[in-house]
Coordinates of C-alpha atoms in Angstrom, one line a residue:
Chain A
X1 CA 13.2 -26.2 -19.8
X2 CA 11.8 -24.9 -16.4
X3 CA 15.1 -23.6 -15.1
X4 CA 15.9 -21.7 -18.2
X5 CA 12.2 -20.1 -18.1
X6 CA 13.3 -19.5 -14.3
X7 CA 16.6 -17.8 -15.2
X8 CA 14.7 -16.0 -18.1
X9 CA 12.0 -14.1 -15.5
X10 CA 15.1 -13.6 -12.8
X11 CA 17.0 -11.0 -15.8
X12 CA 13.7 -9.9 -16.5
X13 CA 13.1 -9.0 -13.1
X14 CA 16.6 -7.5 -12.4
X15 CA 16.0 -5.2 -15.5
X16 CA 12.3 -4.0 -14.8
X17 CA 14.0 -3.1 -11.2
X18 CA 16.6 -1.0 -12.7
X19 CA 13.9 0.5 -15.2
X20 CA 11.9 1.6 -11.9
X21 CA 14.9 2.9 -10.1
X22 CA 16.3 5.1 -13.3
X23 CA 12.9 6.5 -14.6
X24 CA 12.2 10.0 -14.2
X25 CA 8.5 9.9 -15.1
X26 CA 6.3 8.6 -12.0
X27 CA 2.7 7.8 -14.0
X28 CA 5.2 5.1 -16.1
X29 CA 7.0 3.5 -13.2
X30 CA 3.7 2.7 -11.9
X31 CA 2.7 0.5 -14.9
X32 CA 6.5 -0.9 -14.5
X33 CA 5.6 -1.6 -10.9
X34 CA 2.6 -3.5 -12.0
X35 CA 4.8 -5.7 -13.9
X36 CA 6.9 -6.2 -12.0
X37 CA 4.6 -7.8 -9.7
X38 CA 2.9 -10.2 -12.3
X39 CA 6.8 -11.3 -13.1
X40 CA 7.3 -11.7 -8.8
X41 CA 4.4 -13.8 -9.0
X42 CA 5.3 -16.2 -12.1
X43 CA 8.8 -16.6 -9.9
X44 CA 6.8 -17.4 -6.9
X45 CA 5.2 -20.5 -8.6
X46 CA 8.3 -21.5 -10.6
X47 CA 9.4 -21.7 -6.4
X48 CA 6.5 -24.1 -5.5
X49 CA 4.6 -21.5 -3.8
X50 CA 1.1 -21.0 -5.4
X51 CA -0.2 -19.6 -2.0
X52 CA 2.2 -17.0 -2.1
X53 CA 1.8 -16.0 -5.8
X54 CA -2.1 -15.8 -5.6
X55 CA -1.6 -13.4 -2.7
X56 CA 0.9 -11.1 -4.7
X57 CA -1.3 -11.2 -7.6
X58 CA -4.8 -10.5 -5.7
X59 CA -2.9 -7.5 -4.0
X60 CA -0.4 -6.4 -6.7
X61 CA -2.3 -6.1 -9.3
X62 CA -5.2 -3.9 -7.8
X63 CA -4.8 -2.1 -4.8
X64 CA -1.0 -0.8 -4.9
X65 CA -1.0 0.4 -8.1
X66 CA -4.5 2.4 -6.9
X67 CA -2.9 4.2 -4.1
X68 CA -0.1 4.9 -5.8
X69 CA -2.1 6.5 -8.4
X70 CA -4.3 8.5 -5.8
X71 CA -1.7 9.4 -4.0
X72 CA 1.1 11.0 -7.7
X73 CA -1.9 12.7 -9.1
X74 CA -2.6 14.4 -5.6
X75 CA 0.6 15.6 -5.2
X76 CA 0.0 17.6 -9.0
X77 CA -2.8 19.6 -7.3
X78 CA -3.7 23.3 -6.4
X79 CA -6.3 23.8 -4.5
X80 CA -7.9 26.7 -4.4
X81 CA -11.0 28.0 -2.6
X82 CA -12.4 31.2 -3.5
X83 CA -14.8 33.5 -1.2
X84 CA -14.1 37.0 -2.6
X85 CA -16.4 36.1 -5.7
X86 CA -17.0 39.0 -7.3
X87 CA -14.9 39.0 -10.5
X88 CA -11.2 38.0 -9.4
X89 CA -12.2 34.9 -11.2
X90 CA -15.1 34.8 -13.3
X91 CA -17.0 31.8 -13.9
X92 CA -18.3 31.6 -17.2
X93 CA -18.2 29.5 -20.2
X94 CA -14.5 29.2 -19.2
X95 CA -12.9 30.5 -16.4
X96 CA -11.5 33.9 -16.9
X97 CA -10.4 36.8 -14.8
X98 CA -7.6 38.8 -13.0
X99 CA -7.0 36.3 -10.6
X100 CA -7.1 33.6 -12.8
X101 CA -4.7 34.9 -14.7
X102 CA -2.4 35.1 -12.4
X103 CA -3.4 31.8 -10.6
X104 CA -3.2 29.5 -14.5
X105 CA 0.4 31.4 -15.1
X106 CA 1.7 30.1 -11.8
X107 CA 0.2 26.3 -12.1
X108 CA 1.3 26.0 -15.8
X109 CA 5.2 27.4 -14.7
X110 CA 5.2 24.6 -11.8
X111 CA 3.6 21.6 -13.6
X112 CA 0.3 21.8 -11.2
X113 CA -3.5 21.6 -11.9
X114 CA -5.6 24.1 -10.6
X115 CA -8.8 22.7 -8.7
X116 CA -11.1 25.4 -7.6
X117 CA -14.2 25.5 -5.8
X118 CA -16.7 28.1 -3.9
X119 CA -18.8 26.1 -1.7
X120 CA -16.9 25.6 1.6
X121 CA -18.1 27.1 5.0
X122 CA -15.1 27.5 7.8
X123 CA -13.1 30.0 9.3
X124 CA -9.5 30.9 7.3
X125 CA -7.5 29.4 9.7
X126 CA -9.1 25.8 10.6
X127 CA -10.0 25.3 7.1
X128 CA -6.0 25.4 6.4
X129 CA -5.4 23.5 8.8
X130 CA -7.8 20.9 8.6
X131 CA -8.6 20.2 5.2
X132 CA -6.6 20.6 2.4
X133 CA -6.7 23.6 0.8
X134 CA -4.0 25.2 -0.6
X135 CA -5.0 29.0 -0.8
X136 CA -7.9 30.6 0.3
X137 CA -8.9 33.9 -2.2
X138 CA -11.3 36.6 0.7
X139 CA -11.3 40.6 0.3
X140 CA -11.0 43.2 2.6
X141 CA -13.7 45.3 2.5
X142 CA -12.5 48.3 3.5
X143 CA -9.5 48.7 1.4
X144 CA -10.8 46.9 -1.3
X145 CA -7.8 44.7 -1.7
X146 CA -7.9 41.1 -2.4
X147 CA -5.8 38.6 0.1
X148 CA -4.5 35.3 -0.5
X149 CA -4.3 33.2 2.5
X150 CA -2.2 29.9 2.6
X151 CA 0.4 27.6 5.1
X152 CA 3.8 29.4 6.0
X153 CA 5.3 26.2 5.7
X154 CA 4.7 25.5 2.2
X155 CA 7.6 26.3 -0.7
X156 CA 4.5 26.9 -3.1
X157 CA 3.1 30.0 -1.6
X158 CA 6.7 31.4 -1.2
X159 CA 7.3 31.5 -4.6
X160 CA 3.6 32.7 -5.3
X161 CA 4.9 35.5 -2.8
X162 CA 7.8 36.5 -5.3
X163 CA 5.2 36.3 -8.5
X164 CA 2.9 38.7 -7.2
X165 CA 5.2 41.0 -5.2
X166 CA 4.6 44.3 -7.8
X167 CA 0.9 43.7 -7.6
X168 CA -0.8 46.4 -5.6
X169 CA -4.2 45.2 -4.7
X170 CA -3.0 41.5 -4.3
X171 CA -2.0 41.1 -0.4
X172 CA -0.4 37.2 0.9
X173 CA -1.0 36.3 4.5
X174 CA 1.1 33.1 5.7
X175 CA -1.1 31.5 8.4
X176 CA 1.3 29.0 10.8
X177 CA 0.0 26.1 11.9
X178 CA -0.5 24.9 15.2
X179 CA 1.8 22.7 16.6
X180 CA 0.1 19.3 17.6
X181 CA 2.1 17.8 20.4
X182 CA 2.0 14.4 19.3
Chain B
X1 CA 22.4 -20.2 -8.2
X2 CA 19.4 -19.0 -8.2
X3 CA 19.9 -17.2 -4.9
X4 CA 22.7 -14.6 -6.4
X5 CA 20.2 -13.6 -8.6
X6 CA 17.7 -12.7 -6.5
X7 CA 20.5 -10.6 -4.2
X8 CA 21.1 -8.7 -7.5
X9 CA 17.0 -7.1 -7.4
X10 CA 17.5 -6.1 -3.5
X11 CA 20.9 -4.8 -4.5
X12 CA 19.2 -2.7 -6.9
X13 CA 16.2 -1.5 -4.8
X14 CA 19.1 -0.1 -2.4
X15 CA 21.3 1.6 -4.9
X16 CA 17.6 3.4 -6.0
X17 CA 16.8 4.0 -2.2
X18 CA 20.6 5.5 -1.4
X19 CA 20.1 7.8 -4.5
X20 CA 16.4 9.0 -5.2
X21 CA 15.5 12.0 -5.0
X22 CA 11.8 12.3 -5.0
X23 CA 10.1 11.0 -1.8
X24 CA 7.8 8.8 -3.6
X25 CA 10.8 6.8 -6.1
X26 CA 11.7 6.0 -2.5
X27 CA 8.7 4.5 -1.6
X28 CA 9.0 2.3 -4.7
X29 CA 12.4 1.2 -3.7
X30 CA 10.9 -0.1 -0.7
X31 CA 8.5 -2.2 -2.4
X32 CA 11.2 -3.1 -5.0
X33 CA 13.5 -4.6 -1.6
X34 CA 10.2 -6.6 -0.2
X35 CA 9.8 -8.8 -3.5
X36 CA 13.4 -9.4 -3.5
X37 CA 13.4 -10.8 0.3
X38 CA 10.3 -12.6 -0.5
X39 CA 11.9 -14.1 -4.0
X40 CA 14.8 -15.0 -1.7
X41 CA 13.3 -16.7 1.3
X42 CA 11.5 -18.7 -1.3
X43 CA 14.8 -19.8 -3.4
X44 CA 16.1 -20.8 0.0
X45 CA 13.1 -23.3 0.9
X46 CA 13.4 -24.6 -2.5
X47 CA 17.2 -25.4 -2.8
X48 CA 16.3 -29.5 -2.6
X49 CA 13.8 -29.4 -5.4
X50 CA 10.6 -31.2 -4.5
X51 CA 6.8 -30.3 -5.1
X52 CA 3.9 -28.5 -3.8
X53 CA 3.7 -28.5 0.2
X54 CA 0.0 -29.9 -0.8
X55 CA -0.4 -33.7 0.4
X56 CA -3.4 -34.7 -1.7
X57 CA -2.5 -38.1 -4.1
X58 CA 0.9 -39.4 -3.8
X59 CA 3.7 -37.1 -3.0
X60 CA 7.0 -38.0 -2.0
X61 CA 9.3 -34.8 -1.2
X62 CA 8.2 -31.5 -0.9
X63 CA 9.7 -28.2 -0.5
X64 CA 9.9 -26.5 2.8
X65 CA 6.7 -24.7 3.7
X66 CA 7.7 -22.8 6.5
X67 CA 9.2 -19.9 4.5
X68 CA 6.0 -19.8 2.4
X69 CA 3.6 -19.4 5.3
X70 CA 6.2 -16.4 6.8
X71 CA 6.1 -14.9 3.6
X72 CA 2.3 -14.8 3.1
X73 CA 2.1 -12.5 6.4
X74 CA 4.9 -10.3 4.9
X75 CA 3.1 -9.7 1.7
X76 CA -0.3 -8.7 3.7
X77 CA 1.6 -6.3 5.8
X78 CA 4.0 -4.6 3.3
X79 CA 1.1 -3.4 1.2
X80 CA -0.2 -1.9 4.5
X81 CA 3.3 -0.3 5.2
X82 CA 3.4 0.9 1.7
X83 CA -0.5 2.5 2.2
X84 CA 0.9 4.3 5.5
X85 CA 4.0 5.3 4.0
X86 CA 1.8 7.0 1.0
X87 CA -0.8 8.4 3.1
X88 CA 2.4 10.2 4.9
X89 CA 3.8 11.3 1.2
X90 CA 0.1 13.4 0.7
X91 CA 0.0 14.9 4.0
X92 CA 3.7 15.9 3.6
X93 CA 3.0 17.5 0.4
X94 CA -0.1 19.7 1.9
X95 CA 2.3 21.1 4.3
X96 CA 5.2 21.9 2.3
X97 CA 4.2 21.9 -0.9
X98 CA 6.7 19.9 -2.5
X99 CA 8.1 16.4 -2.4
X100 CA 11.3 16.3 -3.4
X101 CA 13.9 15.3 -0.4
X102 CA 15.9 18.3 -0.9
X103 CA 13.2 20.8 -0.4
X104 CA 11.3 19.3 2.5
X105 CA 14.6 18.7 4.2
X106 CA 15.8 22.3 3.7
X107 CA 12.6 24.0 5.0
X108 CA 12.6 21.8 8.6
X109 CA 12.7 24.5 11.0
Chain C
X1 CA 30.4 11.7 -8.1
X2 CA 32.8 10.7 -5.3
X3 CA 29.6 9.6 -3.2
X4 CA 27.7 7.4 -5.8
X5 CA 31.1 5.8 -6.5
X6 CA 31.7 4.5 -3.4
X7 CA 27.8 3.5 -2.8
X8 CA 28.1 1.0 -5.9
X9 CA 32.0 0.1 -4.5
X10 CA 29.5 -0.7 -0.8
X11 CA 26.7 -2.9 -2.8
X12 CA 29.3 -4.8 -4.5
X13 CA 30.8 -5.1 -1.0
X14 CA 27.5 -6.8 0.2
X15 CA 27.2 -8.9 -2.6
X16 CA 30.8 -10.5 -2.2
X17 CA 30.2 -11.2 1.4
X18 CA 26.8 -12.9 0.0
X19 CA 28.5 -14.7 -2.4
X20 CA 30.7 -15.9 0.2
X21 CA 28.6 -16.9 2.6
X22 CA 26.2 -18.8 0.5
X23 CA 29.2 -21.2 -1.1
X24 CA 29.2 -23.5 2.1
X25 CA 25.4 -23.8 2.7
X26 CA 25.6 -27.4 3.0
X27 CA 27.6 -27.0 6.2
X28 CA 23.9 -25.6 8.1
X29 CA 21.5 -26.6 5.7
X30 CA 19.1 -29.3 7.1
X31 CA 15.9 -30.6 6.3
X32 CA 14.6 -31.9 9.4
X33 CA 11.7 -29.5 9.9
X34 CA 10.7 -30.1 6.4
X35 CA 10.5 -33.8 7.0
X36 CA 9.2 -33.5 9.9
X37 CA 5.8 -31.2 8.5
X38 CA 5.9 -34.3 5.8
X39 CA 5.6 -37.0 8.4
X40 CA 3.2 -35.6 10.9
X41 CA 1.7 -32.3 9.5
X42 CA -1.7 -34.0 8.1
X43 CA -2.2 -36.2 11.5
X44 CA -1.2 -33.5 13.8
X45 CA -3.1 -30.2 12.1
X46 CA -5.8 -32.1 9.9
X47 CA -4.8 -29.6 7.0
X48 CA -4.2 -31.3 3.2
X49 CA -2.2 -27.4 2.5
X50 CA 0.8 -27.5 5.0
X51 CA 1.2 -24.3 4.6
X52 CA -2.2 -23.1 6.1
X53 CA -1.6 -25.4 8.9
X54 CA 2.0 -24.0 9.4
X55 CA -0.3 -20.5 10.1
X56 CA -3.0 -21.7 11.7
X57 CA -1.7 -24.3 14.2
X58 CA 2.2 -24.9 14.7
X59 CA 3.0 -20.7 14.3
X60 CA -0.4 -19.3 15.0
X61 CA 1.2 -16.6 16.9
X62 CA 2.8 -15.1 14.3
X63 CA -0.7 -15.0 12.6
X64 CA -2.4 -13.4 15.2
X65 CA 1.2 -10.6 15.3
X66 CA 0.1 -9.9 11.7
X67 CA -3.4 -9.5 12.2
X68 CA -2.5 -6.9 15.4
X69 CA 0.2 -5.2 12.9
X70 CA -2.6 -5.4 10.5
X71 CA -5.0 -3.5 12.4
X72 CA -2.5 -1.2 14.0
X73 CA -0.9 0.6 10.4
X74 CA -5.0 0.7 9.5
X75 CA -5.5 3.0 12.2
X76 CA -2.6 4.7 11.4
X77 CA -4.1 5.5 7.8
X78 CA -6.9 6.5 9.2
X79 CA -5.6 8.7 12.6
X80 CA -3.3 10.2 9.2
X81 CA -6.0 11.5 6.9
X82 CA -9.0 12.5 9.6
X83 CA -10.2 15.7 9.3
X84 CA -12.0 17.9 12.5
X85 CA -14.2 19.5 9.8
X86 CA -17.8 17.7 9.2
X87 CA -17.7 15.3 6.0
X88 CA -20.8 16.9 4.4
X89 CA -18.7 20.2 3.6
X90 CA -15.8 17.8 2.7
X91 CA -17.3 16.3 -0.6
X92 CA -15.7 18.3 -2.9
X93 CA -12.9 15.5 -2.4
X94 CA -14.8 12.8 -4.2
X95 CA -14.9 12.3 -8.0
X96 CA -17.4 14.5 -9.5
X97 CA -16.5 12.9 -13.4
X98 CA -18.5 10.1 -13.6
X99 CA -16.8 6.3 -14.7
X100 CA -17.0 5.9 -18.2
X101 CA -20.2 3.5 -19.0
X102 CA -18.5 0.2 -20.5
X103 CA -16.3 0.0 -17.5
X104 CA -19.1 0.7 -15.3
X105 CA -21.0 -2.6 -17.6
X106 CA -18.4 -5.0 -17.1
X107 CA -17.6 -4.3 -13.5
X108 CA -21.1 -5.1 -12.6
X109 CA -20.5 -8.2 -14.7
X110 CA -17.5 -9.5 -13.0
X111 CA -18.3 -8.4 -9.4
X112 CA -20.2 -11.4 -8.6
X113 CA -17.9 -13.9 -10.1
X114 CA -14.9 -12.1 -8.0
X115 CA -16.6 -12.2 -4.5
X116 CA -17.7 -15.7 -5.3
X117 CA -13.6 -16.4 -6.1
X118 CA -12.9 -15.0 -2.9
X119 CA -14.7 -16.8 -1.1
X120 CA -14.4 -19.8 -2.7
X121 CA -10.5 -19.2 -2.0
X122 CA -11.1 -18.4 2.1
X123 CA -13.1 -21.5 2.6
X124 CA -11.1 -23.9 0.7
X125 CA -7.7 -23.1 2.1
X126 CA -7.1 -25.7 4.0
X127 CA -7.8 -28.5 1.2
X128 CA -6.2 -26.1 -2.0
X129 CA -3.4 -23.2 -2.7
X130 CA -5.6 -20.6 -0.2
X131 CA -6.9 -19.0 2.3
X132 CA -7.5 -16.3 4.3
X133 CA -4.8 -13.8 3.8
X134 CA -4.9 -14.6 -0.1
X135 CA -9.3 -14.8 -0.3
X136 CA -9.4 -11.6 1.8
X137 CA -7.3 -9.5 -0.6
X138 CA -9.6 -11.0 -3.5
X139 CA -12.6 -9.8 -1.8
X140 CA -11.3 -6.8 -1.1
X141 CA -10.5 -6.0 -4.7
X142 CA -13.6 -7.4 -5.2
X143 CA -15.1 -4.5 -3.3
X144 CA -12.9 -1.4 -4.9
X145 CA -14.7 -2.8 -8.1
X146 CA -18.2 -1.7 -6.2
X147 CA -17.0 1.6 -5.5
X148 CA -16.0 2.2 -9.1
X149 CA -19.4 1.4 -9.8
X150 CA -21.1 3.7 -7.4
X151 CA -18.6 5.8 -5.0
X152 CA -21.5 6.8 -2.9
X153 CA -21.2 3.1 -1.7
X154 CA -18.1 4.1 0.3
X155 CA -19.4 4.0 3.9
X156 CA -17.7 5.4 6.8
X157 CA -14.7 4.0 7.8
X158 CA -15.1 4.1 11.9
X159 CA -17.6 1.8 11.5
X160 CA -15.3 -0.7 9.8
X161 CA -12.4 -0.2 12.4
X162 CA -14.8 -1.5 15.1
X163 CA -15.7 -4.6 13.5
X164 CA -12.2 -5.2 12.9
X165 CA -11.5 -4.3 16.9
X166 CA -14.1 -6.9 17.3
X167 CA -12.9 -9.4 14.7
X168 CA -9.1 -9.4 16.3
X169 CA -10.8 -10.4 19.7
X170 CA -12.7 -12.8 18.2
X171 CA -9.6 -14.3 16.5
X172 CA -7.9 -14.5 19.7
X173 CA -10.8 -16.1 21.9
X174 CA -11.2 -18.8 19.1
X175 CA -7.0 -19.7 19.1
X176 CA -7.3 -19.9 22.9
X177 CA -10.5 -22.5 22.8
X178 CA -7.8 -25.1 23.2
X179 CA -6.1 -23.6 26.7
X180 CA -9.6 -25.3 27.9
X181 CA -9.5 -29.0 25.8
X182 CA -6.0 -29.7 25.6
X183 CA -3.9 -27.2 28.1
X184 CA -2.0 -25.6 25.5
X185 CA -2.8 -22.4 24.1
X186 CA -3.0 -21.6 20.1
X187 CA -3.2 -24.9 18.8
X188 CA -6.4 -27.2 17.0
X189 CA -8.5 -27.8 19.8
X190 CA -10.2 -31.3 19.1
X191 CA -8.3 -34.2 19.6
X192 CA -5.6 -35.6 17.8
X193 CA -7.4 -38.7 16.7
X194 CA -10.3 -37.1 15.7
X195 CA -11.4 -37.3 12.2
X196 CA -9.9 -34.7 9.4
X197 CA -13.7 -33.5 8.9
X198 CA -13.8 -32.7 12.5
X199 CA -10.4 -30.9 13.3
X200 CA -11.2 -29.0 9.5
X201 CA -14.5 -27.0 11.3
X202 CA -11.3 -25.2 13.6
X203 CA -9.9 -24.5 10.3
X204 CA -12.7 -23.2 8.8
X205 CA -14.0 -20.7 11.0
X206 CA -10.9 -19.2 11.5
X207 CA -9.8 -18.7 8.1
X208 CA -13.2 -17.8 7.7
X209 CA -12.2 -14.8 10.7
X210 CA -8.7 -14.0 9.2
X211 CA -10.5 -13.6 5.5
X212 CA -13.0 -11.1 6.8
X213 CA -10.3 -9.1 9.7
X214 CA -7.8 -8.3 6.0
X215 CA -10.9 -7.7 3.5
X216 CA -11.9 -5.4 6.2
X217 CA -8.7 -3.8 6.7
X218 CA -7.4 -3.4 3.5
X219 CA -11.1 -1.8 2.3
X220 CA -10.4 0.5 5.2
X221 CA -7.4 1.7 3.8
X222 CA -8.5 2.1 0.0
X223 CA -11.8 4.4 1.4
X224 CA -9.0 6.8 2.9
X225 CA -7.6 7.0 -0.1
X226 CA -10.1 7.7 -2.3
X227 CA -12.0 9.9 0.7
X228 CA -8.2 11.7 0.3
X229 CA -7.9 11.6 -3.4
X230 CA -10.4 12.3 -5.6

């Protein structure tokens, strides 16, 4: 009775590891990841090896399917700090505005969400390169134009580049990054 | 033959590995290969048969326990591995905003 | 086409060369170390679970490898996500939604009973399935359950680093008590006839140090995250 219940989890196993590998959708393969480590762990005891299975359970079942979570749903953010704040996006009831516009357009064609916030001190160029933010929105005040500051080495703000290429009072400035020699 | 099963899952967290296309699948390969080897060692000590490696009441034969305590270290540190190798995925994202291989591999300067 | 082709023609490859290889197992296949951990384990080590005495005494070096690795991909983590820029104009990072209130109710209920399991499982490994590899990861999920309770909990992760610095040592200075009783280094430092409640106090503590050194680390490396994430 025990060795077929072994055999049983094994194909289990074999097909929940061939699910992972052929789905598309990551936020699923997480809660197939998850089960796959319960099923690991009911093989590890069917092995005469409770020590091991408690330890697969006890970190399995919490902590990798946490950062693995953290770390899909940061990789669906836009960050966006704005310090022009004078109507490019307006903060009402609901976010509206030129800029906004422009900004919900490109994040909805991508498959992004937009995160914005006002409240961050810093020069341009260490606040790219430290934290992570995405694009900075500033204006120049003698022209009047609005500029969009971001990394050179990201494939996002190329193709924002393209999108708002016929815009006249919308300027991009690629800031590279130092090199760390380490 | 229990072992020839348990080839089959690291078999399959290869093929994903050789062929993914999204850094983070890739990630999840690597976890997918560590249960297998674990699963294995484990089939390996346990060939004979026998019981718990506990020796409390009577006991007569019991499965080889040094393969379990190797494999308790190996689960410890492959959930660190996999929490560096995640941490890597974010901060590879900030810089060039994408994840897939193809893209992040194209822009290297 | 041509290339995933010939990667499955490679994997069944490996797999006939395992096949192979595993049909005359009988000719290396020996049990003379597991006989041997039957005959002497409990007199030699004074620990009921083999397999924590297996990590503690005979292969305590490997132990201590893992606990080194242990601390060195934590710092990693950490050297990873830093930031130059203060943390008080940072916090934008941390949730602002707050945790829905029934999950905030029954994660104050079973937070007790989880640390209590924890430690339960660190102190008792050397008598039941345990230890403290296996207890540290309880408590550690034990304390991700605080933080989803309160996030302003999360306290600063250098500070956790050092005690872990100070741990490892710790660890170390405790394996190499014997060099001083017996001669030998890494191995139970009372003697071998002494009683199983005596040689279980060298068990004890160090589990007890293991348990603490990967609760530690492993809460290091969730605060990263969510200092990253949120």
């Amino acid at each position: 009775m025990t060795e077929i219940v072994s055999y049983a989890l094994q194909i289990i196993l074999i097909v929940i590891a061939f699910a992972v590998v052929v789905h598309k959708r990551n936020f699923t393969i997480i809660i197939l990841i998850a089960t796959f480590g319960l099923v690991a762990a009911s093989l590890y005891i069917m092995n005469k090896a409770p020590d091991v299975a408690i330890a697969e359970v006890a970190i399995g079942s919490a902590i990798i399917p946490l950062i693995y979570v953290i770390s899909i749903s940061r990789q669906r953010e836009f960050i966006v700090l704005d310090r022009a704040q004078d109507g490019f996006i307006e903060y009402g009831h609901e976010l509206s505005g030129e800029g906004y516009e422009i900004l919900a357009e490109f994040v909805k064609l991508y498959d992004l969400s937009l995160n914005i916030c006002v409240d961050i001190q810093g020069k341009e160029k260490s606040l790219i390169n430290e934290l992570n933010v995405d694009l900075i929105i500033a204006r120049d005040l003698q022209t009047g134009a609005y500029i969009l500051y971001g990394k050179s080495s990201s494939v996002l703000l190329s193709k924002l580049t393209t999108m708002v290429k016929d815009k006249p009072n919308i300027r991009v400035v690629k800031i590279k990054e130092d090199k760390r020699n380490d | 033959m229990s072992p020839i099963l348990t080839i089959i899952v690291i078999l399959v967290g290869l093929y994903g590995l050789a062929t993914s296309k999204n850094i983070i699948k890739s990630v999840f390969c690597v976890t997918i290969i560590e249960s297998g080897l674990i699963l294995l060692f484990l089939n390996l000590g346990n060939l004979e048969g026998g019981s718990i490696p506990i020796l409390s009441g009577l006991v007569e034969n019991i499965v080889d326990p040094i393969p379990q305590a190797l494999m308790i270290t190996t689960i410890v540190i492959g959930s660190t591995i996999t929490a560096l190798a995640l941490m890597l995925c974010i901060k590879i994202f900030h810089h060039f905003g994408s994840i897939e291989w193809k893209e992040v591999l194209g822009r290297e300067e | 086409m041509i290339r995933r082709v010939s990667l499955v023609v490679m994997l069944v490859i490996i797999f006939g060369f395992f096949v192979f290889s595993i049909l005359d197992l009988e000719a290396f296949f020996s049990t003379f170390g597991k006989d041997y951990f039957f005959e002497n384990g409990l007199s030699e080590t004074g620990s009921v679970n083999l397999v924590t005495g297996i990590y503690l005494d005979y292969r305590l070096f490997d132990s201590l490898f893992e606990a080194g690795l242990l601390i060195a991909a934590v710092s990693g983590v950490t050297w990873i996500s830093q930031h130059e820029i203060t943390e008080k104009n940072a916090t934008f990072m941390l949730d602002r939604q707050s945790t829905p209130t029934l999950f905030v109710t029954f994660s104050r209920l079973v937070y007790p009973f989880m640390l209590m399991f924890g430690i339960y499982v660190i102190l008792f490994g050397h008598v039941s399935p345990g230890g403290g590899f296996q207890g540290g990861a309880i408590v550690a999920t034990a304390i991700l359950i605080l933080y989803y309770i309160d996030v302003q909990k999360a306290t600063s992760i250098d500070k956790i680093l050092t005690i872990e610095k100070i741990l490892f040592l710790t660890i170390i200075g405790v394996g190499s008590i014997s060099f001083f009783t017996k001669g030998t280094f890494f191995t139970n430092p009372f003697d071998l006839s002494a009683s199983e409640q005596v040689k279980a106090i060298y068990l004890i503590t160090l589990n007890a140090l293991i348990g603490i050194k990967v609760a530690l680390g492993l809460v290091a490396i969730f605060t990263a995250f969510l200092k990253e994430g949120r």
